[in-house]
Short mmCIF file of C-alpha atoms and ligand atoms in Angstrom, two decimals:
data_model
loop_
_atom_site.label_atom_id
_atom_site.label_comp_id
_atom_site.label_asym_id
_atom_site.label_seq_id
_atom_site.Cartn_x
_atom_site.Cartn_y
_atom_site.Cartn_z
CA UNK A 1 -28.35 27.45 9.70
CA UNK A 2 -27.56 23.75 9.78
CA UNK A 3 -29.41 21.56 12.28
CA UNK A 4 -27.50 18.54 13.56
CA UNK A 5 -29.59 15.73 15.01
CA UNK A 6 -27.62 14.19 17.84
CA UNK A 7 -27.63 11.93 20.89
CA UNK A 8 -27.18 13.69 24.23
CA UNK A 9 -23.75 14.18 25.83
CA UNK A 10 -21.83 11.13 27.03
CA UNK A 11 -18.39 9.56 27.48
CA UNK A 12 -16.90 13.00 28.19
CA UNK A 13 -18.08 14.35 24.82
CA UNK A 14 -20.86 16.69 23.75
CA UNK A 15 -22.63 13.65 22.27
CA UNK A 16 -22.35 10.02 23.35
CA UNK A 17 -22.18 9.00 19.68
CA UNK A 18 -18.67 9.10 18.19
CA UNK A 19 -20.19 9.58 14.72
CA UNK A 20 -22.16 12.62 15.88
CA UNK A 21 -19.01 14.07 17.49
CA UNK A 22 -17.10 13.47 14.25
CA UNK A 23 -19.72 15.57 12.43
CA UNK A 24 -19.51 18.25 15.14
CA UNK A 25 -15.76 18.42 14.49
CA UNK A 26 -16.31 18.59 10.72
CA UNK A 27 -18.81 21.44 11.17
CA UNK A 28 -16.34 23.27 13.41
CA UNK A 29 -13.50 22.72 10.93
CA UNK A 30 -15.78 24.04 8.17
CA UNK A 31 -16.71 27.09 10.32
CA UNK A 32 -20.39 26.26 9.89
CA UNK A 33 -22.38 27.13 13.01
CA UNK A 34 -25.14 24.65 13.74
CA UNK A 35 -27.99 24.13 16.14
CA UNK A 36 -28.13 20.80 17.91
CA UNK A 37 -31.41 18.95 18.16
CA UNK A 38 -31.41 15.99 20.52
CA UNK A 39 -33.17 13.14 18.69
CA UNK A 40 -35.16 11.00 21.12
CA UNK A 41 -36.80 8.98 18.38
CA UNK A 42 -34.81 7.55 15.49
CA UNK A 43 -37.89 6.91 13.34
CA UNK A 44 -37.37 10.35 11.77
CA UNK A 45 -33.72 9.59 10.95
CA UNK A 46 -33.48 8.79 7.21
CA UNK A 47 -31.22 5.80 7.85
CA UNK A 48 -32.44 5.01 11.36
CA UNK A 49 -29.10 6.21 12.75
CA UNK A 50 -27.47 9.42 13.91
CA UNK A 51 -26.04 11.76 12.86
CA UNK A 52 -28.10 13.44 10.21
CA UNK A 53 -28.33 17.10 9.33
CA UNK A 54 -30.79 19.46 7.77
CA UNK A 55 -29.12 22.17 5.69
CA UNK A 56 -31.53 24.59 4.03
CA UNK A 57 -34.00 21.81 3.41
CA UNK A 58 -31.39 19.24 2.37
CA UNK A 59 -31.46 16.23 4.70
CA UNK A 60 -28.20 14.29 4.76
CA UNK A 61 -27.62 11.20 6.89
CA UNK A 62 -24.30 9.47 7.72
CA UNK A 63 -21.18 11.25 8.95
CA UNK A 64 -19.19 10.50 5.79
CA UNK A 65 -21.96 11.72 3.48
CA UNK A 66 -22.34 14.85 5.63
CA UNK A 67 -18.61 15.43 5.21
CA UNK A 68 -18.96 15.05 1.42
CA UNK A 69 -21.89 17.51 1.47
CA UNK A 70 -19.82 20.10 3.39
CA UNK A 71 -16.87 19.64 1.03
CA UNK A 72 -19.06 20.18 -2.03
CA UNK A 73 -21.45 22.88 -0.84
CA UNK A 74 -18.95 24.98 1.14
CA UNK A 75 -15.70 24.10 -0.69
CA UNK A 76 -14.12 22.79 2.50
CA UNK A 77 -10.85 20.86 2.43
CA UNK A 78 -10.60 18.69 5.54
CA UNK A 79 -7.14 17.44 4.57
CA UNK A 80 -5.23 20.54 3.46
CA UNK A 81 -1.70 19.83 2.37
CA UNK A 82 -1.91 16.04 2.72
CA UNK A 83 -0.29 13.87 0.07
CA UNK A 84 -2.44 11.36 -1.85
CA UNK A 85 -0.77 8.62 0.25
CA UNK A 86 -1.72 10.33 3.51
CA UNK A 87 -5.27 10.80 2.25
CA UNK A 88 -5.43 7.09 1.47
CA UNK A 89 -4.11 6.31 4.96
CA UNK A 90 -6.77 8.60 6.45
CA UNK A 91 -9.48 6.51 4.80
CA UNK A 92 -7.88 3.26 6.00
CA UNK A 93 -7.54 4.42 9.63
CA UNK A 94 -11.07 5.81 9.57
CA UNK A 95 -12.36 2.41 8.46
CA UNK A 96 -10.27 0.71 11.17
CA UNK A 97 -11.81 2.74 13.99
CA UNK A 98 -15.35 2.98 12.63
CA UNK A 99 -15.86 -0.46 11.14
CA UNK A 100 -13.83 -2.50 13.62
CA UNK A 101 -12.78 -0.77 16.85
CA UNK A 102 -16.26 0.79 17.18
CA UNK A 103 -17.79 -2.70 17.23
CA UNK A 104 -15.24 -3.93 19.80
CA UNK A 105 -16.27 -1.03 22.06
CA UNK A 106 -19.96 -1.68 21.39
CA UNK A 107 -19.40 -5.31 22.40
CA UNK A 108 -17.68 -4.20 25.60
CA UNK A 109 -20.46 -1.73 26.49
CA UNK A 110 -23.58 -3.60 25.36
CA UNK A 111 -22.85 -7.33 25.28
CA UNK A 112 -20.89 -7.88 28.52
CA UNK A 113 -23.52 -8.03 31.28
CA UNK A 114 -21.60 -6.31 34.09
CA UNK A 115 -20.58 -3.47 31.78
CA UNK A 116 -24.10 -3.04 30.44
CA UNK A 117 -25.34 -2.52 34.02
CA UNK A 118 -23.07 0.55 34.19
CA UNK A 119 -23.54 1.80 30.61
CA UNK A 120 -27.37 1.49 30.47
CA UNK A 121 -28.14 4.33 32.93
CA UNK A 122 -25.75 6.59 31.02
CA UNK A 123 -27.08 5.87 27.55
CA UNK A 124 -30.70 5.99 28.73
CA UNK A 125 -30.26 8.75 31.33
CA UNK A 126 -33.19 10.74 29.94
CA UNK A 127 -35.62 7.95 30.90
CA UNK A 128 -37.02 7.69 34.42
CA UNK A 129 -35.40 4.66 36.13
CA UNK A 130 -38.73 2.85 36.51
CA UNK A 131 -39.35 3.03 32.74
CA UNK A 132 -35.79 2.47 31.64
CA UNK A 133 -35.68 -1.30 31.26
CA UNK A 134 -38.87 -1.47 29.18
CA UNK A 135 -37.18 0.66 26.50
CA UNK A 136 -33.50 -0.09 27.00
CA UNK A 137 -33.61 -3.89 27.08
CA UNK A 138 -35.35 -4.39 23.69
CA UNK A 139 -32.85 -1.91 22.18
CA UNK A 140 -30.00 -3.88 23.74
CA UNK A 141 -31.39 -7.08 22.20
CA UNK A 142 -31.47 -5.37 18.79
CA UNK A 143 -27.89 -4.09 19.21
CA UNK A 144 -26.74 -7.60 20.14
CA UNK A 145 -28.52 -8.96 17.03
CA UNK A 146 -26.81 -6.25 14.95
CA UNK A 147 -23.41 -7.20 16.40
CA UNK A 148 -24.08 -10.85 15.62
CA UNK A 149 -24.97 -9.92 12.04
CA UNK A 150 -21.92 -7.70 11.73
CA UNK A 151 -19.82 -10.55 13.12
CA UNK A 152 -18.06 -9.09 16.17
CA UNK A 153 -20.82 -10.33 18.47
CA UNK A 154 -20.00 -13.95 17.58
CA UNK A 155 -16.63 -13.76 19.37
CA UNK A 156 -15.97 -14.48 23.04
CA UNK A 157 -15.19 -11.55 25.34
CA UNK A 158 -11.50 -12.58 25.35
CA UNK A 159 -11.39 -12.71 21.56
CA UNK A 160 -13.11 -9.32 21.31
CA UNK A 161 -10.54 -7.86 23.68
CA UNK A 162 -7.64 -9.35 21.69
CA UNK A 163 -9.03 -7.79 18.48
CA UNK A 164 -9.38 -4.40 20.18
CA UNK A 165 -5.85 -4.60 21.60
CA UNK A 166 -4.39 -5.13 18.15
CA UNK A 167 -6.33 -2.13 16.81
CA UNK A 168 -5.14 0.06 19.69
CA UNK A 169 -1.53 -1.07 19.32
CA UNK A 170 -1.60 -0.33 15.60
CA UNK A 171 -3.13 3.10 16.17
CA UNK A 172 -0.73 4.00 18.99
CA UNK A 173 2.28 2.90 16.96
CA UNK A 174 1.18 4.89 13.95
CA UNK A 175 0.42 8.03 16.00
CA UNK A 176 3.71 7.99 17.90
CA UNK A 177 4.39 11.37 19.48
CA UNK A 178 2.69 13.52 16.88
CA UNK A 179 0.13 15.97 18.24
CA UNK A 180 -2.35 15.27 15.43
CA UNK A 181 -2.66 12.29 13.13
CA UNK A 182 -0.63 13.80 10.33
CA UNK A 183 1.50 16.21 12.33
CA UNK A 184 0.75 19.71 13.50
CA UNK A 185 -2.67 20.20 11.93
CA UNK A 186 -6.15 18.83 12.56
CA UNK A 187 -7.40 16.78 9.60
CA UNK A 188 -10.22 14.36 8.80
CA UNK A 189 -8.40 11.41 10.40
CA UNK A 190 -8.38 13.20 13.76
CA UNK A 191 -12.11 13.91 13.44
CA UNK A 192 -12.82 10.21 12.93
CA UNK A 193 -10.31 8.64 15.33
CA UNK A 194 -10.52 10.85 18.44
CA UNK A 195 -14.25 10.34 19.19
CA UNK A 196 -13.91 6.56 18.81
CA UNK A 197 -11.01 6.51 21.29
CA UNK A 198 -12.84 8.84 23.69
CA UNK A 199 -15.84 6.49 23.71
CA UNK A 200 -13.59 4.03 25.57
CA UNK A 201 -11.46 6.58 27.48
CA UNK A 202 -14.56 8.41 28.70
CA UNK A 203 -16.62 5.46 29.84
CA UNK A 204 -16.77 4.83 33.58
CA UNK A 205 -15.57 1.22 33.29
CA UNK A 206 -12.24 -0.09 34.51
CA UNK A 207 -12.19 -3.42 32.69
CA UNK A 208 -9.56 -4.93 30.40
CA UNK A 209 -10.53 -2.82 27.37
CA UNK A 210 -9.96 0.37 29.40
CA UNK A 211 -6.64 -1.01 30.65
CA UNK A 212 -5.65 -1.84 27.07
CA UNK A 213 -6.39 1.72 25.96
CA UNK A 214 -4.71 3.42 28.93
CA UNK A 215 -1.56 1.41 28.14
CA UNK A 216 -1.30 3.86 25.21
CA UNK A 217 -1.32 7.34 26.80
CA UNK A 218 -0.54 8.93 23.43
CA UNK A 219 -3.91 7.78 22.07
CA UNK A 220 -5.80 9.05 25.12
CA UNK A 221 -3.98 12.40 24.98
CA UNK A 222 -4.59 12.67 21.22
CA UNK A 223 -8.36 12.21 21.69
CA UNK A 224 -8.45 14.88 24.39
CA UNK A 225 -6.32 17.27 22.32
CA UNK A 226 -8.46 16.88 19.20
CA UNK A 227 -11.72 17.39 21.06
CA UNK A 228 -10.47 20.39 23.00
CA UNK A 229 -8.93 21.96 19.90
CA UNK A 230 -11.92 21.43 17.63
CA UNK A 231 -14.76 21.87 20.13
CA UNK A 232 -13.42 24.08 22.93
CA UNK A 233 -16.83 25.50 23.92
CA UNK A 234 -18.63 22.16 23.85
CA UNK A 235 -15.85 20.33 25.74
CA UNK A 236 -15.77 22.95 28.51
CA UNK A 237 -18.99 21.50 29.94
CA UNK A 238 -17.87 17.87 29.85
CA UNK A 239 -16.61 15.81 32.76
CA UNK A 240 -12.95 14.81 32.41
N1 GSH B 301 -22.01 5.03 9.26
C1 GSH B 301 -22.78 5.84 10.18
C2 GSH B 301 -22.80 5.17 11.55
C3 GSH B 301 -23.73 5.91 12.51
C4 GSH B 301 -24.08 5.06 13.74
O1 GSH B 301 -23.75 3.88 13.84
N2 GSH B 301 -24.78 5.71 14.67
C5 GSH B 301 -25.24 5.01 15.85
C6 GSH B 301 -24.89 5.81 17.10
S1 GSH B 301 -23.18 5.73 17.48
C7 GSH B 301 -26.76 4.91 15.80
O2 GSH B 301 -27.43 5.87 15.48
N3 GSH B 301 -27.30 3.77 16.18
C8 GSH B 301 -28.72 3.57 16.30
C9 GSH B 301 -29.13 2.22 15.83
O3 GSH B 301 -28.31 1.50 15.25
O4 GSH B 301 -30.30 1.91 16.05
C10 GSH B 301 -22.18 7.23 10.23
O5 GSH B 301 -20.99 7.38 9.95
O6 GSH B 301 -22.91 8.19 10.50
#
């Protein structure tokens, strides 16, 4: 049995981390049942981040490396029938959402003060309110330092929004009216893209980033469809 180390539910998903949800989708696509262990302390995580898995004593960290492990160990093909060009596009769109749009959403949630006031109690819901700030605020400072190092945190809120809008427009244009990223079937691109979109669609904010996303109903519907198709049991317990 595989153990998946995860953050608790959030943003209308069985985990508040889009990377953990991506791995949940991969495990479901690979028909590998897993037990979920909520990780309260990242010091045990090999790379200091989630997800990581334990599979018969093998510890693998990072959603892409977990995918590679599943492909190799269980002979899973996450992109059946895709052309080499489509597979290349899948990598490019995955990088777009994970290495750019993710940081725009992180900026929106963690760096903008009025949003942080709403997001903090959700992310740190397991902590008693009177102890929350002592733990959450130093983590926020670290996240803001990380975003500065990564680069997105150096932009103004308006510039961050403009970057995110261009990502969303590109994604929405590329998706069009297809049910899944490459047509009728769930593939690796869906597993990567849907949780990143749902992180914005499922937050309780109503700011300009949310407006920018909801201007593209096809993206919002795609995220919901992918999650409900891949994780029907887990999504049943989530708020809309
Ligand atoms: N490249 C990693 C990214 C994982 C990641 O950024 N996880 C975040 C949660 S969404 C995390 O654990 N952050 C904790 C931290 O940075 O301290 C993957 O694909 O698994």
